């Protein structure tokens, strides 16, 4: 056992104890508010499907439509590479992995939409749709996991918001859906709920109270049900008092907020941006997402970007142009540490996965080399610190989670398996 060297000091033990006591509250507050990332898998995208359209084969349908689009407009690696500007060396593994993904797991996160995509319906109609959705999700997630790409890892509903005009309807739909899942055997492991059009922290607190009451009534572990907040209003970013509202919302969720989703079109419209200019890369979008990012940093709350409404349909030229736009926007989000987004059409899936896979495969060699140099103190042309080593490990883990890279590839380059990467990443 190493002995501490005897050196001259001035501070007494009593001084250190007083300092520790004075900061005990800060220590506790930091631990509560900033627990860090949970270390679990984050989906690379969310797909919203109107509740009346959702069916048992929805995920497989999206995968088949995406494959058909790929077969028609980019039937091989060279053609996809030419459309997206990928080198041949990169295009081949990306193309192969995209096709495999669309066959195996075309949708990572499915949201059954009872809000904008569903619209106002009679109470009887929405009740029936909520019952039906719960039954389909229970059957989908209660299988053996061999659903031929029909079972997404994450699934849930987007209810109507908690504004007065639709509050009771939103709460009732949520209740019917969750109750139906419990009656059918329990909540799926990948359950995701989305609360849209949040403007005040009190609405988040109300949502936390709702799911907490459901947990108590059903004998579930406190905190079992978490939810996402959609940032779609200016009030969600900046309050009337000039403070960043989104930070207050995270706190109001009392540990139940899992992620923040940026709503491209509602937020842009609320800022007065004309329809032709509403986009993920508009300055108002960048401002909102920067505020979201700082507010969520260290809290364990994840981030998701919005969508593009330019659909890859029509002639080959139109599809290719829409693909290039979508590919570029996804890559832009990834570079800004928004690792998830929203896809509106099956034709977006090929470029979603192409962009994600290219992002991780392009950086694999450099990230692995820097991590290897850090772990082995081997030096190099970049001097990395522990925080950067955490980021490098997290980058490689995300690439593995989504299928962009294999654990064997990473181990061969770094000498680290998943467990070693997770330790460095602080998971």
CSV table of C-alpha atoms in Angstrom, one decimal:
chain,number,residue,atom,x,y,z
A,1,UNK,CA,0.0,0.0,0.0
A,2,UNK,CA,1.4,3.4,-1.0
A,3,UNK,CA,2.1,5.7,1.9
A,4,UNK,CA,1.5,9.4,1.6
A,5,UNK,CA,4.7,11.4,1.8
A,6,UNK,CA,5.1,13.7,4.8
A,7,UNK,CA,5.0,17.3,3.7
A,8,UNK,CA,4.3,20.6,5.5
A,9,UNK,CA,0.7,21.9,5.3
A,10,UNK,CA,-1.2,24.7,6.9
A,11,UNK,CA,-4.9,23.9,6.7
A,12,UNK,CA,-6.3,22.0,9.7
A,13,UNK,CA,-8.7,19.1,9.5
A,14,UNK,CA,-11.3,21.4,11.1
A,15,UNK,CA,-11.0,23.8,8.2
A,16,UNK,CA,-11.5,21.1,5.6
A,17,UNK,CA,-14.5,19.8,7.6
A,18,UNK,CA,-16.1,23.2,7.6
A,19,UNK,CA,-15.6,23.6,3.9
A,20,UNK,CA,-17.1,20.2,3.3
A,21,UNK,CA,-20.1,21.0,5.4
A,22,UNK,CA,-20.7,24.3,3.7
A,23,UNK,CA,-20.7,22.6,0.3
A,24,UNK,CA,-22.7,19.5,1.3
A,25,UNK,CA,-25.9,21.0,-0.1
A,26,UNK,CA,-24.1,21.9,-3.4
A,27,UNK,CA,-22.8,18.4,-3.6
A,28,UNK,CA,-26.2,16.9,-3.2
A,29,UNK,CA,-27.8,19.3,-5.7
A,30,UNK,CA,-25.1,18.5,-8.3
A,31,UNK,CA,-25.7,14.8,-7.9
A,32,UNK,CA,-29.5,15.2,-8.2
A,33,UNK,CA,-29.6,17.6,-11.1
A,34,UNK,CA,-26.6,16.4,-13.1
A,35,UNK,CA,-26.4,12.6,-12.8
A,36,UNK,CA,-25.0,12.3,-16.4
A,37,UNK,CA,-26.1,10.1,-19.2
A,38,UNK,CA,-27.8,6.8,-18.2
A,39,UNK,CA,-25.6,4.9,-20.6
A,40,UNK,CA,-28.5,3.1,-22.3
A,41,UNK,CA,-29.1,3.0,-26.0
A,42,UNK,CA,-30.6,6.1,-27.7
A,43,UNK,CA,-32.5,5.7,-30.9
A,44,UNK,CA,-31.2,7.5,-33.9
A,45,UNK,CA,-34.7,8.7,-35.0
A,46,UNK,CA,-38.4,8.7,-34.2
A,47,UNK,CA,-41.1,7.9,-36.6
A,48,UNK,CA,-44.6,9.4,-36.0
A,49,UNK,CA,-47.6,7.4,-37.4
A,50,UNK,CA,-51.2,8.7,-36.9
A,51,UNK,CA,-53.1,6.5,-34.5
A,52,UNK,CA,-55.8,5.6,-37.1
A,53,UNK,CA,-53.0,4.5,-39.6
A,54,UNK,CA,-51.0,2.5,-37.1
A,55,UNK,CA,-51.2,-1.3,-37.7
A,56,UNK,CA,-49.4,-4.5,-36.7
A,57,UNK,CA,-47.3,-4.3,-39.9
A,58,UNK,CA,-46.5,-0.6,-39.8
A,59,UNK,CA,-42.8,-1.0,-39.0
A,60,UNK,CA,-42.4,-3.7,-41.7
A,61,UNK,CA,-44.3,-1.6,-44.1
A,62,UNK,CA,-42.0,1.4,-43.6
A,63,UNK,CA,-39.0,-0.9,-44.0
A,64,UNK,CA,-40.4,-2.4,-47.3
A,65,UNK,CA,-41.2,1.0,-48.7
A,66,UNK,CA,-37.7,2.3,-47.8
A,67,UNK,CA,-36.1,-0.8,-49.5
A,68,UNK,CA,-38.3,-0.3,-52.6
A,69,UNK,CA,-37.2,3.4,-52.8
A,70,UNK,CA,-33.6,2.3,-52.5
A,71,UNK,CA,-34.0,-0.4,-55.1
A,72,UNK,CA,-35.5,2.1,-57.5
A,73,UNK,CA,-33.4,5.1,-57.0
A,74,UNK,CA,-30.0,3.8,-55.7
A,75,UNK,CA,-29.9,0.0,-56.5
A,76,UNK,CA,-26.2,-0.4,-55.5
A,77,UNK,CA,-23.5,1.2,-53.5
A,78,UNK,CA,-22.0,3.2,-56.3
A,79,UNK,CA,-25.3,4.9,-57.2
A,80,UNK,CA,-26.0,5.8,-53.6
A,81,UNK,CA,-22.5,7.1,-53.2
A,82,UNK,CA,-22.9,9.2,-56.3
A,83,UNK,CA,-26.1,10.8,-55.0
A,84,UNK,CA,-24.7,11.5,-51.6
A,85,UNK,CA,-21.1,12.2,-52.4
A,86,UNK,CA,-19.6,9.2,-50.6
A,87,UNK,CA,-16.3,7.7,-51.6
A,88,UNK,CA,-16.4,4.2,-52.9
A,89,UNK,CA,-14.6,2.9,-49.8
A,90,UNK,CA,-17.2,4.4,-47.6
A,91,UNK,CA,-20.2,3.8,-49.9
A,92,UNK,CA,-19.9,0.0,-49.9
A,93,UNK,CA,-20.0,-0.7,-46.2
A,94,UNK,CA,-22.6,2.1,-45.7
A,95,UNK,CA,-24.9,0.7,-48.4
A,96,UNK,CA,-24.6,-2.9,-47.1
A,97,UNK,CA,-25.4,-1.8,-43.6
A,98,UNK,CA,-28.3,0.4,-44.6
A,99,UNK,CA,-29.9,-2.5,-46.5
A,100,UNK,CA,-29.3,-4.9,-43.6
A,101,UNK,CA,-30.8,-2.3,-41.2
A,102,UNK,CA,-34.0,-1.9,-43.3
A,103,UNK,CA,-34.5,-5.6,-43.3
A,104,UNK,CA,-33.7,-6.2,-39.6
A,105,UNK,CA,-34.9,-3.0,-37.7
A,106,UNK,CA,-36.1,-0.3,-40.1
A,107,UNK,CA,-37.7,1.8,-37.3
A,108,UNK,CA,-35.9,2.3,-34.0
A,109,UNK,CA,-38.5,4.4,-32.2
A,110,UNK,CA,-42.1,4.5,-33.2
A,111,UNK,CA,-44.6,7.0,-31.9
A,112,UNK,CA,-48.3,6.5,-32.3
A,113,UNK,CA,-49.6,10.0,-32.8
A,114,UNK,CA,-52.8,11.3,-31.2
A,115,UNK,CA,-51.9,14.9,-31.7
A,116,UNK,CA,-51.3,16.9,-34.9
A,117,UNK,CA,-51.0,13.8,-37.1
A,118,UNK,CA,-54.3,12.5,-35.8
A,119,UNK,CA,-56.3,15.7,-35.2
A,120,UNK,CA,-59.6,16.2,-33.5
A,121,UNK,CA,-61.9,13.2,-33.4
A,122,UNK,CA,-65.0,12.3,-31.4
A,123,UNK,CA,-64.4,10.9,-27.9
A,124,UNK,CA,-65.7,7.5,-28.9
A,125,UNK,CA,-63.4,7.3,-31.9
A,126,UNK,CA,-60.3,8.4,-30.0
A,127,UNK,CA,-61.1,6.0,-27.1
A,128,UNK,CA,-61.3,3.2,-29.5
A,129,UNK,CA,-58.1,4.1,-31.2
A,130,UNK,CA,-56.3,4.3,-27.8
A,131,UNK,CA,-57.6,0.8,-26.9
A,132,UNK,CA,-56.5,-0.5,-30.2
A,133,UNK,CA,-53.1,1.0,-30.0
A,134,UNK,CA,-52.5,-0.5,-26.6
A,135,UNK,CA,-53.5,-3.9,-27.8
A,136,UNK,CA,-51.3,-3.7,-30.9
A,137,UNK,CA,-48.3,-2.5,-28.9
A,138,UNK,CA,-48.8,-5.2,-26.2
A,139,UNK,CA,-48.9,-7.9,-28.9
A,140,UNK,CA,-46.0,-6.4,-30.8
A,141,UNK,CA,-43.7,-6.2,-27.7
A,142,UNK,CA,-44.9,-9.4,-26.1
A,143,UNK,CA,-43.6,-11.6,-28.9
A,144,UNK,CA,-40.3,-13.5,-29.2
A,145,UNK,CA,-38.4,-10.6,-30.7
A,146,UNK,CA,-38.3,-12.4,-34.1
A,147,UNK,CA,-40.8,-10.2,-35.8
A,148,UNK,CA,-38.9,-9.8,-39.1
A,149,UNK,CA,-38.2,-6.1,-38.5
A,150,UNK,CA,-41.7,-5.5,-37.1
A,151,UNK,CA,-40.8,-4.8,-33.5
A,152,UNK,CA,-39.1,-1.5,-32.7
A,153,UNK,CA,-36.9,-1.2,-29.7
A,154,UNK,CA,-38.8,1.9,-28.5
A,155,UNK,CA,-42.5,2.6,-28.9
A,156,UNK,CA,-45.2,4.8,-27.3
A,157,UNK,CA,-47.7,7.5,-27.9
A,158,UNK,CA,-47.8,11.3,-28.4
A,159,UNK,CA,-50.9,12.5,-26.6
A,160,UNK,CA,-52.6,15.8,-27.0
A,161,UNK,CA,-51.0,18.6,-24.9
A,162,UNK,CA,-52.0,19.9,-21.5
A,163,UNK,CA,-53.5,23.2,-22.7
A,164,UNK,CA,-57.0,23.7,-21.4
A,165,UNK,CA,-58.8,23.1,-24.7
A,166,UNK,CA,-57.6,19.5,-25.1
A,167,UNK,CA,-56.3,18.7,-21.6
A,168,UNK,CA,-59.0,16.2,-20.6
A,169,UNK,CA,-58.8,14.4,-23.9
A,170,UNK,CA,-55.0,14.1,-23.7
A,171,UNK,CA,-55.2,12.7,-20.2
A,172,UNK,CA,-57.9,10.3,-21.1
A,173,UNK,CA,-56.0,8.9,-24.1
A,174,UNK,CA,-52.9,8.5,-22.0
A,175,UNK,CA,-54.8,6.7,-19.3
A,176,UNK,CA,-56.5,4.3,-21.7
A,177,UNK,CA,-53.3,3.5,-23.5
A,178,UNK,CA,-51.3,2.8,-20.3
A,179,UNK,CA,-54.2,0.9,-18.7
A,180,UNK,CA,-54.5,-1.2,-21.8
A,181,UNK,CA,-50.8,-2.1,-21.6
A,182,UNK,CA,-51.1,-3.0,-18.0
A,183,UNK,CA,-54.1,-5.1,-18.5
A,184,UNK,CA,-52.3,-6.9,-21.4
A,185,UNK,CA,-49.3,-7.8,-19.2
A,186,UNK,CA,-47.3,-4.7,-18.4
A,187,UNK,CA,-45.4,-1.8,-19.8
A,188,UNK,CA,-42.9,-2.6,-22.5
A,189,UNK,CA,-39.2,-2.0,-21.6
A,190,UNK,CA,-38.9,0.6,-24.4
A,191,UNK,CA,-42.0,2.6,-23.6
A,192,UNK,CA,-41.7,6.2,-24.7
A,193,UNK,CA,-44.4,9.0,-24.1
A,194,UNK,CA,-44.3,12.4,-25.7
A,195,UNK,CA,-45.8,15.5,-24.3
A,196,UNK,CA,-46.2,18.2,-27.1
A,197,UNK,CA,-46.6,21.9,-27.1
A,198,UNK,CA,-45.2,22.6,-23.7
A,199,UNK,CA,-45.0,26.3,-22.7
A,200,UNK,CA,-44.8,26.3,-18.9
A,201,UNK,CA,-42.8,24.2,-16.4
A,202,UNK,CA,-46.1,23.7,-14.5
A,203,UNK,CA,-47.3,21.6,-17.4
A,204,UNK,CA,-44.3,19.3,-17.1
A,205,UNK,CA,-44.9,19.0,-13.4
A,206,UNK,CA,-48.5,18.1,-14.1
A,207,UNK,CA,-47.4,15.4,-16.5
A,208,UNK,CA,-45.0,14.0,-13.9
A,209,UNK,CA,-47.8,14.0,-11.4
A,210,UNK,CA,-50.1,12.1,-13.8
A,211,UNK,CA,-47.6,9.3,-14.5
A,212,UNK,CA,-46.7,9.2,-10.8
A,213,UNK,CA,-50.3,8.6,-9.9
A,214,UNK,CA,-50.6,5.9,-12.5
A,215,UNK,CA,-47.5,4.2,-11.0
A,216,UNK,CA,-48.9,4.3,-7.5
A,217,UNK,CA,-52.3,3.0,-8.6
A,218,UNK,CA,-50.7,0.1,-10.6
A,219,UNK,CA,-48.0,-0.8,-8.1
A,220,UNK,CA,-45.2,0.2,-10.4
A,221,UNK,CA,-41.8,1.4,-9.2
A,222,UNK,CA,-41.6,5.1,-8.8
A,223,UNK,CA,-40.0,6.7,-11.8
A,224,UNK,CA,-40.8,3.7,-14.1
A,225,UNK,CA,-42.6,6.0,-16.6
A,226,UNK,CA,-40.6,8.7,-18.2
A,227,UNK,CA,-41.6,11.1,-21.0
A,228,UNK,CA,-40.3,13.4,-23.6
A,229,UNK,CA,-41.0,17.1,-23.9
A,230,UNK,CA,-41.5,18.6,-27.4
A,231,UNK,CA,-40.0,22.1,-27.6
A,232,UNK,CA,-42.5,23.7,-30.0
A,233,UNK,CA,-43.2,27.1,-28.5
A,234,UNK,CA,-41.1,30.1,-27.9
A,235,UNK,CA,-42.2,30.1,-24.3
A,236,UNK,CA,-40.5,26.8,-23.8
A,237,UNK,CA,-37.2,28.4,-24.6
A,238,UNK,CA,-37.4,31.8,-23.1
A,239,UNK,CA,-39.9,32.8,-20.5
A,240,UNK,CA,-41.6,36.1,-19.9
A,241,UNK,CA,-39.1,36.7,-17.1
A,242,UNK,CA,-36.2,36.4,-19.5
A,243,UNK,CA,-35.0,33.0,-18.1
A,244,UNK,CA,-34.4,29.9,-20.1
A,245,UNK,CA,-37.7,28.0,-19.5
A,246,UNK,CA,-36.4,24.7,-20.8
A,247,UNK,CA,-34.1,24.3,-17.8
A,248,UNK,CA,-37.0,24.9,-15.4
A,249,UNK,CA,-39.0,22.2,-17.3
A,250,UNK,CA,-36.3,19.6,-16.8
A,251,UNK,CA,-36.3,20.4,-13.1
A,252,UNK,CA,-40.1,20.3,-12.9
A,253,UNK,CA,-40.1,16.8,-14.3
A,254,UNK,CA,-38.5,15.5,-11.1
A,255,UNK,CA,-36.3,13.0,-12.9
A,256,UNK,CA,-39.0,11.8,-15.3
A,257,UNK,CA,-38.0,13.8,-18.4
A,258,UNK,CA,-36.1,11.5,-20.7
A,259,UNK,CA,-35.5,13.8,-23.7
A,260,UNK,CA,-36.2,17.1,-25.4
A,261,UNK,CA,-37.6,17.0,-29.0
A,262,UNK,CA,-37.3,20.1,-31.2
A,263,UNK,CA,-40.5,20.8,-33.2
A,264,UNK,CA,-39.3,22.3,-36.4
A,265,UNK,CA,-42.5,23.7,-37.9
A,266,UNK,CA,-44.5,24.8,-34.8
A,267,UNK,CA,-41.5,26.5,-33.3
A,268,UNK,CA,-40.5,28.3,-36.5
A,269,UNK,CA,-44.1,29.4,-37.0
A,270,UNK,CA,-44.2,30.7,-33.5
A,271,UNK,CA,-41.2,32.9,-34.3
A,272,UNK,CA,-42.9,34.2,-37.4
A,273,UNK,CA,-40.7,32.4,-39.9
A,274,UNK,CA,-42.4,32.0,-43.3
A,275,UNK,CA,-43.4,28.5,-44.4
A,276,UNK,CA,-40.9,28.4,-47.2
A,277,UNK,CA,-38.0,29.0,-44.7
A,278,UNK,CA,-39.0,26.7,-41.9
A,279,UNK,CA,-36.1,24.3,-41.6
A,280,UNK,CA,-33.8,22.5,-39.2
A,281,UNK,CA,-30.9,24.8,-40.2
A,282,UNK,CA,-32.7,28.2,-39.8
A,283,UNK,CA,-31.1,30.5,-37.3
A,284,UNK,CA,-34.2,30.4,-35.0
A,285,UNK,CA,-33.8,26.6,-34.9
A,286,UNK,CA,-30.2,26.8,-34.1
A,287,UNK,CA,-30.8,29.2,-31.2
A,288,UNK,CA,-33.5,27.1,-29.7
A,289,UNK,CA,-31.5,23.9,-30.0
A,290,UNK,CA,-28.4,25.6,-28.5
A,291,UNK,CA,-30.5,26.6,-25.4
A,292,UNK,CA,-31.9,23.1,-25.2
A,293,UNK,CA,-28.4,21.6,-25.4
A,294,UNK,CA,-27.0,23.7,-22.6
A,295,UNK,CA,-30.0,23.2,-20.4
A,296,UNK,CA,-29.8,19.4,-20.8
A,297,UNK,CA,-26.1,19.0,-20.5
A,298,UNK,CA,-25.1,16.7,-17.7
A,299,UNK,CA,-28.7,16.1,-16.6
A,300,UNK,CA,-29.2,12.7,-18.4
A,301,UNK,CA,-31.9,14.3,-20.6
A,302,UNK,CA,-31.2,13.5,-24.2
A,303,UNK,CA,-31.8,15.6,-27.3
A,304,UNK,CA,-33.7,15.0,-30.6
A,305,UNK,CA,-33.8,17.2,-33.6
A,306,UNK,CA,-36.9,17.8,-35.7
A,307,UNK,CA,-37.7,16.8,-39.3
A,308,UNK,CA,-37.7,18.0,-42.8
A,309,UNK,CA,-41.0,18.2,-44.7
A,310,UNK,CA,-39.3,17.8,-48.1
A,311,UNK,CA,-40.3,14.2,-49.0
A,312,UNK,CA,-38.3,11.9,-51.4
A,313,UNK,CA,-41.1,11.3,-53.8
A,314,UNK,CA,-41.6,11.9,-57.6
A,315,UNK,CA,-39.0,11.6,-60.3
A,316,UNK,CA,-35.5,10.2,-59.7
A,317,UNK,CA,-34.2,13.7,-59.8
A,318,UNK,CA,-36.7,14.8,-57.1
A,319,UNK,CA,-35.9,11.9,-54.9
A,320,UNK,CA,-32.2,12.4,-55.2
A,321,UNK,CA,-32.5,16.1,-54.4
A,322,UNK,CA,-34.6,15.3,-51.3
A,323,UNK,CA,-32.2,12.6,-50.2
A,324,UNK,CA,-29.2,15.0,-50.5
A,325,UNK,CA,-31.1,17.6,-48.4
A,326,UNK,CA,-32.1,15.1,-45.7
A,327,UNK,CA,-28.6,13.5,-45.6
A,328,UNK,CA,-27.0,16.9,-45.2
A,329,UNK,CA,-29.4,17.9,-42.4
A,330,UNK,CA,-28.9,14.7,-40.5
A,331,UNK,CA,-25.1,15.0,-40.8
A,332,UNK,CA,-25.3,18.6,-39.6
A,333,UNK,CA,-27.3,17.6,-36.5
A,334,UNK,CA,-24.9,14.8,-35.7
A,335,UNK,CA,-21.9,17.2,-35.8
A,336,UNK,CA,-23.8,19.4,-33.4
A,337,UNK,CA,-24.3,16.5,-31.0
A,338,UNK,CA,-28.0,16.0,-31.8
A,339,UNK,CA,-27.9,12.2,-32.3
A,340,UNK,CA,-31.6,11.7,-32.9
A,341,UNK,CA,-34.1,13.2,-35.3
A,342,UNK,CA,-37.6,12.8,-36.6
A,343,UNK,CA,-38.4,11.0,-39.9
A,344,UNK,CA,-41.7,11.8,-41.7
A,345,UNK,CA,-41.7,9.3,-44.6
A,346,UNK,CA,-40.4,5.8,-45.4
A,347,UNK,CA,-38.2,7.4,-48.1
A,348,UNK,CA,-36.2,9.2,-45.4
A,349,UNK,CA,-35.0,6.0,-43.8
A,350,UNK,CA,-32.3,5.2,-46.4
A,351,UNK,CA,-30.7,8.6,-45.9
A,352,UNK,CA,-31.2,8.6,-42.2
A,353,UNK,CA,-29.2,5.5,-41.8
A,354,UNK,CA,-26.7,6.4,-44.6
A,355,UNK,CA,-25.9,9.7,-42.8
A,356,UNK,CA,-25.6,8.0,-39.4
A,357,UNK,CA,-23.5,5.2,-40.6
A,358,UNK,CA,-21.2,7.4,-42.7
A,359,UNK,CA,-20.8,9.7,-39.7
A,360,UNK,CA,-19.5,6.9,-37.4
A,361,UNK,CA,-17.6,5.0,-40.0
A,362,UNK,CA,-15.7,8.1,-41.3
A,363,UNK,CA,-14.6,8.9,-37.8
A,364,UNK,CA,-13.9,5.4,-36.6
A,365,UNK,CA,-10.1,5.4,-37.4
A,366,UNK,CA,-9.4,8.8,-35.9
A,367,UNK,CA,-11.5,8.3,-32.8
A,368,UNK,CA,-10.0,4.8,-32.1
A,369,UNK,CA,-6.5,6.1,-32.6
A,370,UNK,CA,-6.9,9.0,-30.2
A,371,UNK,CA,-8.5,6.7,-27.6
A,372,UNK,CA,-5.8,4.1,-28.0
A,373,UNK,CA,-3.2,6.9,-27.5
A,374,UNK,CA,-5.0,8.2,-24.4
A,375,UNK,CA,-5.4,4.7,-22.8
A,376,UNK,CA,-1.8,3.7,-23.5
A,377,UNK,CA,-0.2,7.2,-23.0
A,378,UNK,CA,1.3,6.8,-26.4
A,379,UNK,CA,1.3,10.5,-27.3
A,380,UNK,CA,0.4,11.6,-30.8
A,381,UNK,CA,-0.5,14.9,-32.5
A,382,UNK,CA,-3.5,15.5,-30.3
A,383,UNK,CA,-3.3,15.7,-26.5
A,384,UNK,CA,-6.7,14.5,-25.1
A,385,UNK,CA,-8.0,15.0,-21.6
A,386,UNK,CA,-10.4,12.7,-19.6
A,387,UNK,CA,-13.5,14.6,-20.8
A,388,UNK,CA,-12.5,14.0,-24.4
A,389,UNK,CA,-11.8,10.4,-23.7
A,390,UNK,CA,-15.3,10.1,-22.4
A,391,UNK,CA,-16.6,11.7,-25.6
A,392,UNK,CA,-14.5,9.4,-27.8
A,393,UNK,CA,-15.8,6.3,-26.0
A,394,UNK,CA,-19.4,7.6,-26.2
A,395,UNK,CA,-18.9,8.2,-29.9
A,396,UNK,CA,-17.8,4.6,-30.5
A,397,UNK,CA,-20.5,3.2,-28.3
A,398,UNK,CA,-23.2,5.1,-30.2
A,399,UNK,CA,-21.8,3.8,-33.5
A,400,UNK,CA,-22.0,0.2,-32.1
A,401,UNK,CA,-25.5,0.7,-30.8
A,402,UNK,CA,-27.0,1.7,-34.1
A,403,UNK,CA,-25.1,-0.8,-36.2
A,404,UNK,CA,-22.7,1.6,-37.9
A,405,UNK,CA,-19.6,-0.3,-36.6
A,406,UNK,CA,-19.1,-3.7,-35.0
A,407,UNK,CA,-17.6,-4.3,-31.6
A,408,UNK,CA,-14.9,-6.4,-33.2
A,409,UNK,CA,-13.8,-3.5,-35.4
A,410,UNK,CA,-13.5,-1.2,-32.4
A,411,UNK,CA,-11.7,-3.8,-30.3
A,412,UNK,CA,-9.2,-4.4,-33.1
A,413,UNK,CA,-8.4,-0.7,-33.2
A,414,UNK,CA,-8.4,0.2,-29.5
A,415,UNK,CA,-7.9,-3.1,-27.6
A,416,UNK,CA,-11.1,-2.2,-25.7
A,417,UNK,CA,-14.4,-4.2,-25.6
A,418,UNK,CA,-17.7,-2.7,-24.8
A,419,UNK,CA,-17.1,-2.9,-21.0
A,420,UNK,CA,-13.9,-1.0,-21.3
A,421,UNK,CA,-15.5,1.7,-23.5
A,422,UNK,CA,-18.4,2.0,-21.1
A,423,UNK,CA,-16.0,2.5,-18.2
A,424,UNK,CA,-14.1,5.3,-20.0
A,425,UNK,CA,-17.5,6.8,-21.0
A,426,UNK,CA,-18.5,7.0,-17.3
A,427,UNK,CA,-21.5,4.7,-17.8
